[in-house]
Structures are given as C-alpha cells and as structure tokens.
PDB file of C-alpha atoms in Angstrom:
ATOM      1  CA  MET A 257      10.314 146.211  86.977  1.00  0.00           C
ATOM      2  CA  ASN A 258      12.805 148.751  85.813  1.00  0.00           C
ATOM      3  CA  GLU A 259      14.708 150.951  88.164  1.00  0.00           C
ATOM      4  CA  PRO A 260      13.148 154.412  88.410  1.00  0.00           C
ATOM      5  CA  GLY A 261      15.206 157.372  89.557  1.00  0.00           C
ATOM      6  CA  VAL A 262      15.090 158.430  93.177  1.00  0.00           C
ATOM      7  CA  ASN A 263      14.941 161.919  94.597  1.00  0.00           C
ATOM      8  CA  GLU A 264      13.835 163.310  91.249  1.00  0.00           C
ATOM      9  CA  PRO A 265      11.291 166.142  91.531  1.00  0.00           C
ATOM     10  CA  GLY A 266       7.980 165.541  89.866  1.00  0.00           C
ATOM     11  CA  VAL A 267       7.077 167.608  86.849  1.00  0.00           C
ATOM     12  CA  ASN A 268       4.125 168.991  88.714  1.00  0.00           C
ATOM     13  CA  GLU A 269       3.045 168.657  92.324  1.00  0.00           C
ATOM     14  CA  PRO A 270      -0.583 169.011  93.419  1.00  0.00           C
ATOM     15  CA  GLY A 271      -1.893 172.534  93.324  1.00  0.00           C
ATOM     16  CA  GLY A 272      -1.021 173.802  89.860  1.00  0.00           C
ATOM     17  CA  THR A 273       1.509 173.813  87.077  1.00  0.00           C
ATOM     18  CA  ARG A 274       5.162 174.724  87.387  1.00  0.00           C
ATOM     19  CA  LEU A 275       7.027 177.790  86.267  1.00  0.00           C
ATOM     20  CA  GLY A 276       3.951 179.772  85.333  1.00  0.00           C
ATOM     21  CA  VAL A 277       2.578 177.263  82.824  1.00  0.00           C
ATOM     22  CA  THR A 278      -1.187 177.533  83.127  1.00  0.00           C
ATOM     23  CA  GLU A 279      -3.980 175.327  81.893  1.00  0.00           C
ATOM     24  CA  ASP A 280      -4.764 177.952  79.239  1.00  0.00           C
ATOM     25  CA  ASP A 281      -1.298 177.330  77.802  1.00  0.00           C
ATOM     26  CA  ALA A 282      -2.145 173.682  77.309  1.00  0.00           C
ATOM     27  CA  VAL A 283      -5.759 173.596  76.144  1.00  0.00           C
ATOM     28  CA  SER A 284      -6.955 174.688  72.730  1.00  0.00           C
ATOM     29  CA  GLY A 285      -7.093 178.342  73.843  1.00  0.00           C
ATOM     30  CA  GLY A 286      -3.284 178.212  73.850  1.00  0.00           C
ATOM     31  CA  ILE A 287      -3.118 176.318  70.558  1.00  0.00           C
ATOM     32  CA  ASP A 288      -4.966 178.183  67.843  1.00  0.00           C
ATOM     33  CA  PRO A 289      -6.731 175.678  65.556  1.00  0.00           C
ATOM     34  CA  ARG A 290      -5.468 177.791  62.662  1.00  0.00           C
ATOM     35  CA  GLN A 291      -1.877 177.154  63.675  1.00  0.00           C
ATOM     36  CA  SER A 292       0.029 174.785  61.450  1.00  0.00           C
ATOM     37  CA  ARG A 293       0.943 171.374  62.769  1.00  0.00           C
ATOM     38  CA  SER A 294       4.574 172.484  62.934  1.00  0.00           C
ATOM     39  CA  GLN A 295       3.637 175.594  64.928  1.00  0.00           C
ATOM     40  CA  ALA A 296       1.580 173.490  67.338  1.00  0.00           C
ATOM     41  CA  LEU A 297       4.561 171.202  67.810  1.00  0.00           C
ATOM     42  CA  ARG A 298       6.803 174.162  68.631  1.00  0.00           C
ATOM     43  CA  HIS A 299       4.157 175.430  71.068  1.00  0.00           C
ATOM     44  CA  ALA A 300       4.164 172.098  72.898  1.00  0.00           C
ATOM     45  CA  VAL A 301       7.960 171.923  72.970  1.00  0.00           C
ATOM     46  CA  ALA A 302       8.127 175.425  74.474  1.00  0.00           C
ATOM     47  CA  ALA A 303       5.533 174.599  77.139  1.00  0.00           C
ATOM     48  CA  PHE A 304       7.375 171.435  78.175  1.00  0.00           C
ATOM     49  CA  SER A 305      10.718 173.227  78.189  1.00  0.00           C
ATOM     50  CA  GLN A 306       9.307 175.984  80.413  1.00  0.00           C
ATOM     51  CA  ALA A 307       7.972 173.333  82.781  1.00  0.00           C
ATOM     52  CA  GLY A 308      11.416 171.732  83.032  1.00  0.00           C
ATOM     53  CA  ILE A 309      10.410 168.421  81.477  1.00  0.00           C
ATOM     54  CA  ASP A 310      13.405 166.393  80.340  1.00  0.00           C
ATOM     55  CA  GLY A 311      13.024 165.192  76.778  1.00  0.00           C
ATOM     56  CA  GLY A 312      10.211 167.647  76.179  1.00  0.00           C
ATOM     57  CA  ALA A 313      10.827 167.874  72.430  1.00  0.00           C
ATOM     58  CA  SER A 314      10.514 164.123  72.027  1.00  0.00           C
ATOM     59  CA  ASP A 315       7.430 164.039  74.257  1.00  0.00           C
ATOM     60  CA  ALA A 316       5.751 166.789  72.244  1.00  0.00           C
ATOM     61  CA  ARG A 317       6.402 164.973  68.997  1.00  0.00           C
ATOM     62  CA  PHE A 318       5.030 161.666  70.330  1.00  0.00           C
ATOM     63  CA  LEU A 319       1.871 163.384  71.531  1.00  0.00           C
ATOM     64  CA  LEU A 320       1.258 165.309  68.319  1.00  0.00           C
ATOM     65  CA  LEU A 321       1.687 162.203  66.169  1.00  0.00           C
ATOM     66  CA  HIS A 322      -0.642 160.304  68.484  1.00  0.00           C
ATOM     67  CA  VAL A 323      -3.482 162.822  68.586  1.00  0.00           C
ATOM     68  CA  LEU A 324      -3.364 163.338  64.812  1.00  0.00           C
ATOM     69  CA  GLY A 325      -2.957 159.629  64.079  1.00  0.00           C
ATOM     70  CA  ILE A 326      -0.110 160.199  61.638  1.00  0.00           C
ATOM     71  CA  THR A 327       3.442 158.950  61.117  1.00  0.00           C
ATOM     72  CA  PRO A 328       6.632 161.032  61.362  1.00  0.00           C
ATOM     73  CA  THR A 329       6.870 160.990  57.572  1.00  0.00           C
ATOM     74  CA  GLU A 330       3.310 162.250  57.249  1.00  0.00           C
ATOM     75  CA  LEU A 331       4.054 165.042  59.709  1.00  0.00           C
ATOM     76  CA  ALA A 332       7.097 166.079  57.700  1.00  0.00           C
ATOM     77  CA  LEU A 333       4.965 166.256  54.556  1.00  0.00           C
ATOM     78  CA  SER A 334       1.987 168.001  56.151  1.00  0.00           C
ATOM     79  CA  GLY A 335       3.618 170.331  58.669  1.00  0.00           C
ATOM     80  CA  ALA A 336       2.093 173.413  57.044  1.00  0.00           C
ATOM     81  CA  GLU A 337      -1.479 172.137  57.358  1.00  0.00           C
ATOM     82  CA  PRO A 338      -3.669 173.665  60.121  1.00  0.00           C
ATOM     83  CA  ILE A 339      -3.933 171.484  63.185  1.00  0.00           C
ATOM     84  CA  GLY A 340      -7.704 172.056  63.292  1.00  0.00           C
ATOM     85  CA  GLU A 341     -10.113 172.288  66.206  1.00  0.00           C
ATOM     86  CA  GLN A 342     -10.086 168.612  67.157  1.00  0.00           C
ATOM     87  CA  GLY A 343      -6.321 168.392  66.831  1.00  0.00           C
ATOM     88  CA  ALA A 344      -5.827 171.500  68.970  1.00  0.00           C
ATOM     89  CA  LEU A 345      -8.230 170.229  71.623  1.00  0.00           C
ATOM     90  CA  ARG A 346      -6.740 166.732  71.798  1.00  0.00           C
ATOM     91  CA  LEU A 347      -3.170 168.000  71.843  1.00  0.00           C
ATOM     92  CA  GLY A 348      -4.056 170.508  74.554  1.00  0.00           C
ATOM     93  CA  GLU A 349      -5.591 167.778  76.698  1.00  0.00           C
ATOM     94  CA  ALA A 350      -2.559 165.542  76.201  1.00  0.00           C
ATOM     95  CA  MET A 351      -0.212 168.395  77.060  1.00  0.00           C
ATOM     96  CA  LEU A 352      -2.104 169.137  80.248  1.00  0.00           C
ATOM     97  CA  ARG A 353      -1.713 165.513  81.349  1.00  0.00           C
ATOM     98  CA  ARG A 354       2.003 165.600  80.592  1.00  0.00           C
ATOM     99  CA  LEU A 355       2.426 168.901  82.440  1.00  0.00           C
ATOM    100  CA  ALA A 356       0.732 167.273  85.434  1.00  0.00           C
ATOM    101  CA  GLY A 357       3.454 164.614  85.504  1.00  0.00           C
ATOM    102  CA  GLU A 358       1.824 161.751  83.626  1.00  0.00           C
ATOM    103  CA  PRO A 359       4.380 159.837  81.530  1.00  0.00           C
ATOM    104  CA  VAL A 360       3.962 160.008  77.766  1.00  0.00           C
ATOM    105  CA  ALA A 361       3.573 156.237  77.493  1.00  0.00           C
ATOM    106  CA  ARG A 362       0.598 156.371  79.877  1.00  0.00           C
ATOM    107  CA  ILE A 363      -1.024 159.103  77.817  1.00  0.00           C
ATOM    108  CA  LEU A 364      -0.498 157.165  74.605  1.00  0.00           C
ATOM    109  CA  GLY A 365      -1.585 153.882  76.186  1.00  0.00           C
ATOM    110  CA  GLU A 366       1.157 152.054  74.316  1.00  0.00           C
ATOM    111  CA  TRP A 367       4.932 151.916  73.982  1.00  0.00           C
ATOM    112  CA  GLU A 368       7.568 150.242  71.850  1.00  0.00           C
ATOM    113  CA  PHE A 369       9.838 147.475  73.135  1.00  0.00           C
ATOM    114  CA  TRP A 370      12.264 145.366  71.095  1.00  0.00           C
ATOM    115  CA  GLY A 371      10.900 147.111  68.011  1.00  0.00           C
ATOM    116  CA  LEU A 372       7.365 145.881  68.722  1.00  0.00           C
ATOM    117  CA  PRO A 373       4.228 147.755  69.854  1.00  0.00           C
ATOM    118  CA  PHE A 374       2.820 147.001  73.307  1.00  0.00           C
ATOM    119  CA  ILE A 375      -0.410 148.338  74.723  1.00  0.00           C
ATOM    120  CA  LEU A 376      -0.411 149.293  78.400  1.00  0.00           C
ATOM    121  CA  ASN A 377      -2.874 149.652  81.231  1.00  0.00           C
ATOM    122  CA  ALA A 378      -2.771 150.704  84.872  1.00  0.00           C
ATOM    123  CA  ALA A 379      -1.647 147.226  85.979  1.00  0.00           C
ATOM    124  CA  THR A 380       1.465 147.142  83.795  1.00  0.00           C
ATOM    125  CA  LEU A 381       4.804 148.882  83.890  1.00  0.00           C
ATOM    126  CA  VAL A 382       5.959 150.905  80.913  1.00  0.00           C
ATOM    127  CA  PRO A 383       8.535 148.751  79.065  1.00  0.00           C
ATOM    128  CA  ARG A 384      11.940 150.399  79.370  1.00  0.00           C
ATOM    129  CA  PRO A 385      15.070 150.003  77.235  1.00  0.00           C
ATOM    130  CA  ASP A 386      17.061 148.469  80.113  1.00  0.00           C
ATOM    131  CA  THR A 387      14.710 145.487  80.145  1.00  0.00           C
ATOM    132  CA  GLU A 388      15.738 144.627  76.587  1.00  0.00           C
ATOM    133  CA  THR A 389      18.946 143.374  78.247  1.00  0.00           C
ATOM    134  CA  VAL A 390      16.865 140.484  79.620  1.00  0.00           C
ATOM    135  CA  VAL A 391      15.873 139.542  76.075  1.00  0.00           C
ATOM    136  CA  ASP A 392      19.509 139.782  74.949  1.00  0.00           C
ATOM    137  CA  ALA A 393      20.667 137.547  77.802  1.00  0.00           C
ATOM    138  CA  ALA A 394      18.005 134.932  77.089  1.00  0.00           C
ATOM    139  CA  LEU A 395      18.764 134.838  73.363  1.00  0.00           C
ATOM    140  CA  ALA A 396      22.448 134.261  74.149  1.00  0.00           C
ATOM    141  CA  LEU A 397      21.493 131.006  75.894  1.00  0.00           C
ATOM    142  CA  HIS A 398      20.107 129.411  72.724  1.00  0.00           C
ATOM    143  CA  THR A 399      21.543 130.892  69.557  1.00  0.00           C
ATOM    144  CA  THR A 400      19.725 128.358  67.364  1.00  0.00           C
ATOM    145  CA  ARG A 401      16.376 130.034  66.842  1.00  0.00           C
ATOM    146  CA  ASP A 402      14.296 127.000  65.774  1.00  0.00           C
ATOM    147  CA  ARG A 403      14.401 124.941  68.984  1.00  0.00           C
ATOM    148  CA  PRO A 404      11.009 124.070  70.567  1.00  0.00           C
ATOM    149  CA  LEU A 405      11.844 125.760  73.856  1.00  0.00           C
ATOM    150  CA  ARG A 406       9.480 126.178  76.784  1.00  0.00           C
ATOM    151  CA  LEU A 407       9.586 129.642  78.363  1.00  0.00           C
ATOM    152  CA  LEU A 408       8.140 130.936  81.625  1.00  0.00           C
ATOM    153  CA  ASP A 409       7.827 134.663  82.351  1.00  0.00           C
ATOM    154  CA  LEU A 410       7.087 135.366  86.017  1.00  0.00           C
ATOM    155  CA  GLY A 411       5.295 138.661  86.639  1.00  0.00           C
ATOM    156  CA  THR A 412       4.711 139.065  82.916  1.00  0.00           C
ATOM    157  CA  GLY A 413       2.920 142.446  83.090  1.00  0.00           C
ATOM    158  CA  SER A 414       2.460 143.669  79.522  1.00  0.00           C
ATOM    159  CA  GLY A 415       4.107 140.484  78.259  1.00  0.00           C
ATOM    160  CA  CYS A 416       6.906 142.455  76.598  1.00  0.00           C
ATOM    161  CA  ILE A 417       9.717 140.038  77.527  1.00  0.00           C
ATOM    162  CA  LEU A 418       7.843 136.855  76.638  1.00  0.00           C
ATOM    163  CA  VAL A 419       6.291 138.194  73.438  1.00  0.00           C
ATOM    164  CA  SER A 420       9.637 139.553  72.237  1.00  0.00           C
ATOM    165  CA  LEU A 421      11.345 136.199  72.790  1.00  0.00           C
ATOM    166  CA  LEU A 422       8.559 134.255  71.099  1.00  0.00           C
ATOM    167  CA  GLY A 423       9.027 136.537  68.120  1.00  0.00           C
ATOM    168  CA  GLU A 424      12.693 135.507  67.967  1.00  0.00           C
ATOM    169  CA  TRP A 425      12.296 131.808  68.821  1.00  0.00           C
ATOM    170  CA  LYS A 426       9.734 130.779  66.217  1.00  0.00           C
ATOM    171  CA  GLN A 427       9.178 127.257  67.602  1.00  0.00           C
ATOM    172  CA  ALA A 428       9.055 128.190  71.276  1.00  0.00           C
ATOM    173  CA  PHE A 429       6.005 128.129  73.541  1.00  0.00           C
ATOM    174  CA  GLY A 430       5.680 130.464  76.493  1.00  0.00           C
ATOM    175  CA  VAL A 431       3.680 130.861  79.680  1.00  0.00           C
ATOM    176  CA  GLY A 432       3.242 134.283  81.259  1.00  0.00           C
ATOM    177  CA  LEU A 433       2.185 134.368  84.903  1.00  0.00           C
ATOM    178  CA  ASP A 434       0.878 137.379  86.805  1.00  0.00           C
ATOM    179  CA  ARG A 435      -1.310 138.041  89.835  1.00  0.00           C
ATOM    180  CA  SER A 436      -3.226 140.755  88.004  1.00  0.00           C
ATOM    181  CA  HIS A 437      -6.038 139.700  85.677  1.00  0.00           C
ATOM    182  CA  GLU A 438      -5.920 143.198  84.183  1.00  0.00           C
ATOM    183  CA  ALA A 439      -2.242 142.761  83.323  1.00  0.00           C
ATOM    184  CA  LEU A 440      -2.909 139.310  81.858  1.00  0.00           C
ATOM    185  CA  ALA A 441      -5.614 140.713  79.582  1.00  0.00           C
ATOM    186  CA  CYS A 442      -3.099 143.272  78.352  1.00  0.00           C
ATOM    187  CA  ALA A 443      -0.440 140.598  77.775  1.00  0.00           C
ATOM    188  CA  ARG A 444      -2.849 138.394  75.819  1.00  0.00           C
ATOM    189  CA  THR A 445      -3.694 141.293  73.542  1.00  0.00           C
ATOM    190  CA  ASN A 446      -0.018 142.070  73.011  1.00  0.00           C
ATOM    191  CA  ALA A 447       0.735 138.458  72.134  1.00  0.00           C
ATOM    192  CA  ARG A 448      -2.085 138.479  69.601  1.00  0.00           C
ATOM    193  CA  ILE A 449      -1.236 141.768  67.909  1.00  0.00           C
ATOM    194  CA  ASN A 450       2.413 140.725  67.633  1.00  0.00           C
ATOM    195  CA  GLY A 451       1.544 137.413  66.019  1.00  0.00           C
ATOM    196  CA  VAL A 452       2.508 134.970  68.790  1.00  0.00           C
ATOM    197  CA  GLY A 453      -0.842 134.478  70.508  1.00  0.00           C
ATOM    198  CA  ARG A 454      -1.094 130.809  69.526  1.00  0.00           C
ATOM    199  CA  ARG A 455       2.232 130.065  71.198  1.00  0.00           C
ATOM    200  CA  ALA A 456       1.542 131.876  74.458  1.00  0.00           C
ATOM    201  CA  ALA A 457      -0.611 131.095  77.479  1.00  0.00           C
ATOM    202  CA  PHE A 458      -1.249 133.531  80.300  1.00  0.00           C
ATOM    203  CA  VAL A 459      -2.045 132.261  83.779  1.00  0.00           C
ATOM    204  CA  ALA A 460      -3.157 133.993  86.971  1.00  0.00           C
ATOM    205  CA  GLY A 461      -1.001 133.033  89.919  1.00  0.00           C
ATOM    206  CA  ASP A 462       1.507 134.092  92.550  1.00  0.00           C
ATOM    207  CA  TRP A 463       5.007 133.519  91.161  1.00  0.00           C
ATOM    208  CA  CYS A 464       5.522 129.798  90.529  1.00  0.00           C
ATOM    209  CA  SER A 465       2.195 128.509  91.823  1.00  0.00           C
ATOM    210  CA  ALA A 466       0.266 125.836  89.896  1.00  0.00           C
ATOM    211  CA  LEU A 467       2.968 125.166  87.291  1.00  0.00           C
ATOM    212  CA  GLY A 468       3.916 121.658  86.246  1.00  0.00           C
ATOM    213  CA  LYS A 469       6.242 120.576  83.445  1.00  0.00           C
ATOM    214  CA  PRO A 470       9.700 122.234  83.652  1.00  0.00           C
ATOM    215  CA  PHE A 471      10.876 125.040  81.396  1.00  0.00           C
ATOM    216  CA  ASP A 472      14.050 125.653  79.406  1.00  0.00           C
ATOM    217  CA  VAL A 473      14.195 129.338  80.316  1.00  0.00           C
ATOM    218  CA  VAL A 474      12.519 131.068  83.260  1.00  0.00           C
ATOM    219  CA  LEU A 475      12.524 134.865  83.118  1.00  0.00           C
ATOM    220  CA  SER A 476      11.500 137.534  85.573  1.00  0.00           C
ATOM    221  CA  ASN A 477      11.650 141.286  85.980  1.00  0.00           C
ATOM    222  CA  PRO A 478      10.351 141.281  89.563  1.00  0.00           C
ATOM    223  CA  PRO A 479       9.748 144.194  91.929  1.00  0.00           C
ATOM    224  CA  TYR A 480      13.143 145.144  93.339  1.00  0.00           C
ATOM    225  CA  ILE A 481      12.840 148.573  94.972  1.00  0.00           C
ATOM    226  CA  ALA A 482      13.233 148.473  98.756  1.00  0.00           C
ATOM    227  CA  SER A 483       9.979 149.440 100.484  1.00  0.00           C
ATOM    228  CA  ALA A 484      11.505 152.441 102.255  1.00  0.00           C
ATOM    229  CA  ILE A 485      12.673 153.889  98.927  1.00  0.00           C
ATOM    230  CA  ILE A 486       9.245 153.942  97.264  1.00  0.00           C
ATOM    231  CA  SER A 487       8.291 157.321  98.721  1.00  0.00           C
ATOM    232  CA  THR A 488      11.453 158.923  97.280  1.00  0.00           C
ATOM    233  CA  LEU A 489      10.806 157.856  93.686  1.00  0.00           C
ATOM    234  CA  SER A 490       9.902 160.452  91.104  1.00  0.00           C
ATOM    235  CA  ARG A 491       6.252 161.472  91.043  1.00  0.00           C
ATOM    236  CA  GLU A 492       5.846 159.978  87.571  1.00  0.00           C
ATOM    237  CA  VAL A 493       6.739 156.580  89.017  1.00  0.00           C
ATOM    238  CA  ARG A 494       4.995 156.891  92.401  1.00  0.00           C
ATOM    239  CA  CYS A 495       1.695 158.014  90.937  1.00  0.00           C
ATOM    240  CA  HIS A 496       1.529 156.064  87.697  1.00  0.00           C
ATOM    241  CA  ASP A 497       3.331 152.714  88.091  1.00  0.00           C
ATOM    242  CA  PRO A 498       1.593 149.836  89.927  1.00  0.00           C
ATOM    243  CA  LEU A 499       2.994 149.547  93.454  1.00  0.00           C
ATOM    244  CA  GLY A 500       3.014 145.753  93.298  1.00  0.00           C
ATOM    245  CA  ALA A 501       5.476 145.911  90.412  1.00  0.00           C
ATOM    246  CA  LEU A 502       7.821 148.209  92.357  1.00  0.00           C
ATOM    247  CA  ASP A 503       7.922 147.128  96.003  1.00  0.00           C
ATOM    248  CA  GLY A 504      10.533 144.417  96.551  1.00  0.00           C
ATOM    249  CA  GLY A 505      10.206 144.234 100.321  1.00  0.00           C
ATOM    250  CA  GLU A 506      12.498 145.477 103.061  1.00  0.00           C
ATOM    251  CA  ASP A 507      15.745 145.035 101.115  1.00  0.00           C
ATOM    252  CA  GLY A 508      14.354 144.792  97.586  1.00  0.00           C
ATOM    253  CA  LEU A 509      15.336 141.117  97.313  1.00  0.00           C
ATOM    254  CA  GLU A 510      12.193 139.408  98.555  1.00  0.00           C
ATOM    255  CA  ALA A 511      10.960 138.310  95.117  1.00  0.00           C
ATOM    256  CA  TYR A 512      14.365 136.935  94.119  1.00  0.00           C
ATOM    257  CA  ARG A 513      14.546 134.727  97.197  1.00  0.00           C
ATOM    258  CA  ARG A 514      11.098 133.306  96.637  1.00  0.00           C
ATOM    259  CA  ILE A 515      11.486 132.746  92.899  1.00  0.00           C
ATOM    260  CA  VAL A 516      14.889 131.070  93.284  1.00  0.00           C
ATOM    261  CA  ARG A 517      13.532 128.846  96.039  1.00  0.00           C
ATOM    262  CA  GLU A 518      10.509 127.754  94.014  1.00  0.00           C
ATOM    263  CA  VAL A 519      12.267 127.422  90.653  1.00  0.00           C
ATOM    264  CA  SER A 520      15.031 125.312  92.225  1.00  0.00           C
ATOM    265  CA  GLY A 521      12.481 122.932  93.735  1.00  0.00           C
ATOM    266  CA  ALA A 522      13.285 123.776  97.340  1.00  0.00           C
ATOM    267  CA  THR A 523       9.557 124.075  98.087  1.00  0.00           C
ATOM    268  CA  ASP A 524       8.305 120.729  96.748  1.00  0.00           C
ATOM    269  CA  GLY A 525      11.380 118.994  95.356  1.00  0.00           C
ATOM    270  CA  ARG A 526      10.281 119.536  91.752  1.00  0.00           C
ATOM    271  CA  PRO A 527      12.446 122.078  89.923  1.00  0.00           C
ATOM    272  CA  LEU A 528      10.800 124.258  87.304  1.00  0.00           C
ATOM    273  CA  LEU A 529      13.916 124.215  85.122  1.00  0.00           C
ATOM    274  CA  THR A 530      15.020 121.483  82.736  1.00  0.00           C
ATOM    275  CA  PRO A 531      18.463 120.013  83.607  1.00  0.00           C
ATOM    276  CA  ASP A 532      20.190 122.479  81.264  1.00  0.00           C
ATOM    277  CA  GLY A 533      17.713 125.283  81.897  1.00  0.00           C
ATOM    278  CA  ALA A 534      18.469 128.808  83.103  1.00  0.00           C
ATOM    279  CA  LEU A 535      16.834 131.463  85.247  1.00  0.00           C
ATOM    280  CA  VAL A 536      17.202 135.022  83.898  1.00  0.00           C
ATOM    281  CA  PHE A 537      16.527 137.996  86.198  1.00  0.00           C
ATOM    282  CA  GLU A 538      16.498 141.732  85.741  1.00  0.00           C
ATOM    283  CA  VAL A 539      18.117 143.298  88.815  1.00  0.00           C
ATOM    284  CA  GLY A 540      18.671 146.725  90.301  1.00  0.00           C
ATOM    285  CA  HIS A 541      21.998 148.396  89.495  1.00  0.00           C
ATOM    286  CA  ASP A 542      23.518 147.390  92.862  1.00  0.00           C
ATOM    287  CA  GLN A 543      21.836 144.007  93.355  1.00  0.00           C
ATOM    288  CA  ALA A 544      23.732 141.646  91.038  1.00  0.00           C
ATOM    289  CA  GLU A 545      26.083 140.262  93.696  1.00  0.00           C
ATOM    290  CA  ASP A 546      23.220 139.718  96.127  1.00  0.00           C
ATOM    291  CA  VAL A 547      21.186 137.809  93.536  1.00  0.00           C
ATOM    292  CA  LEU A 548      24.225 135.723  92.540  1.00  0.00           C
ATOM    293  CA  ARG A 549      24.681 134.843  96.214  1.00  0.00           C
ATOM    294  CA  ILE A 550      21.014 133.869  96.547  1.00  0.00           C
ATOM    295  CA  GLY A 551      21.480 131.590  93.543  1.00  0.00           C
ATOM    296  CA  ARG A 552      24.627 129.960  94.933  1.00  0.00           C
ATOM    297  CA  GLU A 553      22.986 129.330  98.281  1.00  0.00           C
ATOM    298  CA  ALA A 554      20.103 127.613  96.464  1.00  0.00           C
ATOM    299  CA  GLY A 555      22.490 125.282  94.630  1.00  0.00           C
ATOM    300  CA  PHE A 556      22.957 126.967  91.260  1.00  0.00           C
ATOM    301  CA  ALA A 557      26.477 126.132  90.085  1.00  0.00           C
ATOM    302  CA  ARG A 558      26.792 128.891  87.504  1.00  0.00           C
ATOM    303  CA  GLY A 559      25.944 132.564  87.527  1.00  0.00           C
ATOM    304  CA  SER A 560      26.695 135.414  85.153  1.00  0.00           C
ATOM    305  CA  VAL A 561      26.004 139.134  84.910  1.00  0.00           C
ATOM    306  CA  ARG A 562      25.113 141.164  81.832  1.00  0.00           C
ATOM    307  CA  GLN A 563      25.353 144.945  81.657  1.00  0.00           C
ATOM    308  CA  ASP A 564      22.814 147.292  80.112  1.00  0.00           C
ATOM    309  CA  LEU A 565      23.716 150.001  77.611  1.00  0.00           C
ATOM    310  CA  ALA A 566      24.564 152.395  80.446  1.00  0.00           C
ATOM    311  CA  GLY A 567      27.125 149.951  81.831  1.00  0.00           C
ATOM    312  CA  HIS A 568      25.068 148.921  84.871  1.00  0.00           C
ATOM    313  CA  ALA A 569      24.862 145.287  85.967  1.00  0.00           C
ATOM    314  CA  ARG A 570      21.281 144.701  84.831  1.00  0.00           C
ATOM    315  CA  VAL A 571      20.730 140.960  84.317  1.00  0.00           C
ATOM    316  CA  VAL A 572      21.737 137.916  86.356  1.00  0.00           C
ATOM    317  CA  THR A 573      21.538 134.447  84.794  1.00  0.00           C
ATOM    318  CA  LEU A 574      21.577 131.364  87.039  1.00  0.00           C
ATOM    319  CA  ALA A 575      22.087 127.817  85.744  1.00  0.00           C
ATOM    320  CA  GLY A 576      23.440 124.402  86.696  1.00  0.00           C
ATOM    321  CA  HIS A 577      21.054 123.426  89.466  1.00  0.00           C
ATOM    322  CA  PRO A 578      21.568 119.814  90.655  1.00  0.00           C
ATOM    323  CA  PRO A 579      18.723 117.249  90.748  1.00  0.00           C
ATOM    324  CA  THR A 580      16.521 117.026  93.848  1.00  0.00           C
ATOM    325  CA  ALA A 581      15.037 113.969  95.541  1.00  0.00           C
ATOM    326  CA  ASN A 582      11.725 114.212  93.669  1.00  0.00           C
ATOM    327  CA  ASP A 583      13.279 115.427  90.429  1.00  0.00           C
ATOM    328  CA  ASP A 584      11.503 113.896  87.420  1.00  0.00           C
ATOM    329  CA  ARG A 585      12.713 116.387  84.819  1.00  0.00           C
ATOM    330  CA  ARG A 586      13.141 115.200  81.275  1.00  0.00           C
TER     331      ARG A 586
END
C-alpha cells in the first residue's frame, strides 16, 4: 500500500458540505444543461476550489471527461458545445461525491499506472505514482527483457505491479496472490485488458501459502501503516481504502517480518526465491532501515534502497539468501 498523509482534514465531514458549498451547487440545478462544456468545467473547478480540494482543477477535468466519455483532445475541440441534460446530471452527481471526500479514482472506477489503465473496486488500493518505484527497482534487476522469469506479487490488489512488469518482460510468467477474491477478480480483468492475461495466474491465499516452485523476483506492497495511526489518516483514505491493505500491525512492520520469514524458507526450509532471486518491497518513508535489518536477520546478504521521485526511501530490495537444509531450488 502507498503511504497516505496523516493529520490531513477530510474534504467533507459528515453533516454537510464545506465552506457553503451546497448540494444544489453540485447537481444539475447548479450546472445549466445549456452551459457549454467549458463553462461546466469552470463551474466544477470553482466548486472544488471553494471546498478547499487540492488539485481541484485536475479533478474537475477528469470527472468531466469521464461523464462525457471523451478525450482531452475532443474536449478541446468541442468546448463550446452544450453539456446537455445527461451530462449536467452525471457531472453534478460526480461532483457531489468528490465534495463528500470520495477520491476521483474511486468515482471513475479506474486509474492509470505505468501508463496502463487499471480498473478498481472496493477491495483494491488506488495505484499511486510512488509504487512505480517498485517496478523501476524490479526492472533494474534484469535489464534483459526477454528472460523467462517467474514473478510473484504478494498482496497483488489491482495487479498493477505484476501486470506492469509482465508488460515489460515479454517472456515472464507471474503469480498474483491476495486474500480477497474481489481483488483477484479485479486483477484478472486488468491482466486481460492489458494483454498479459495468458502469462498471469491469480491465487487466493495468505501471503506465501500454498506456493511451490521458487521465483526469480518476489514483489510486495504490503500494509505498512501502524495500527494506531490509522485513525489519523485523511478521510479519503480512512473511508475509501480497504483497511486490510493499510494496517501493518503495531509497528507497521508485521507483514515484512512474515513475508521475509516465509520467502527465506524459515517456515518450512524451502525458500521461495531462486538462488539469484530478489525480494522487492515498497516501504514507508521511515521504514527502510528497519526492513533492511529484518532482511539481514533472516540471512539476506545484500540489501539496497531506492528513492521515489520525492526523494523518500521507498523500495527495499533483498537478495543473496543462503541455501537451507531442505533447499531444492534450481
């Protein structure tokens, strides 16, 4: 999961809209069907700005394009056309949801990651740009793109990490594991629509359970928010992201400990990594050293950290685990 902000006020708390923005401002009564598409866009931008929504102009544009089913180029060419009754109604409904604190990606039901479209549902996190650092780190492990690698994505969610990598490694095969059948259904659809469905399998399970043959790369963006912090997250996160993808236990490191233990073979003596395989984690901005330590204590000889675009330590890669007594890796 990606690190949401803490102590950020929600756009709207129960009991009404903020800063005098009423429902009438958001439904079609506030957007005249005779207004042009460009005027409707300005109306939405103004409403979001008045409500104090960061990135309101971008949000308004996403919503207008979505409800009209058009591209940015088409909007530029048709901005003078009336939005129409259905367009006004649908945009008003979408605005009302956004004013109530629902993230744009949830309203759209899809989001872009690594330049690819991914559908979402209530069981999946919204793919965030920071998580693309996981894809970058994995690709750096094997620069030759035609190797028949085996990939494992633990807690796959929407499948965005696995599907993106399969799109880059054309001969690779991947397994995505998740406890949620709803999330797995979403991931399967995303693999199919992005053209990698025949090279992906999605399995219900709890972390590394019921997995056999070892993998060249194991990836995970696990829950890493400490339990006590959950209540301080922004309302958009608290109310719209699945709790199981956020809560990392008392210190936020519970999932890392378990995954490292199971991947290294400490549980049954059978590592889930090939001898030259690597484990790639997304981590919270202040967790890299802790995860490196967990890896060292489990026997991983090498560890590295990769920063995201904001300069935060975002990805930890562990490699060089020695053989175990029952190790039959090939």
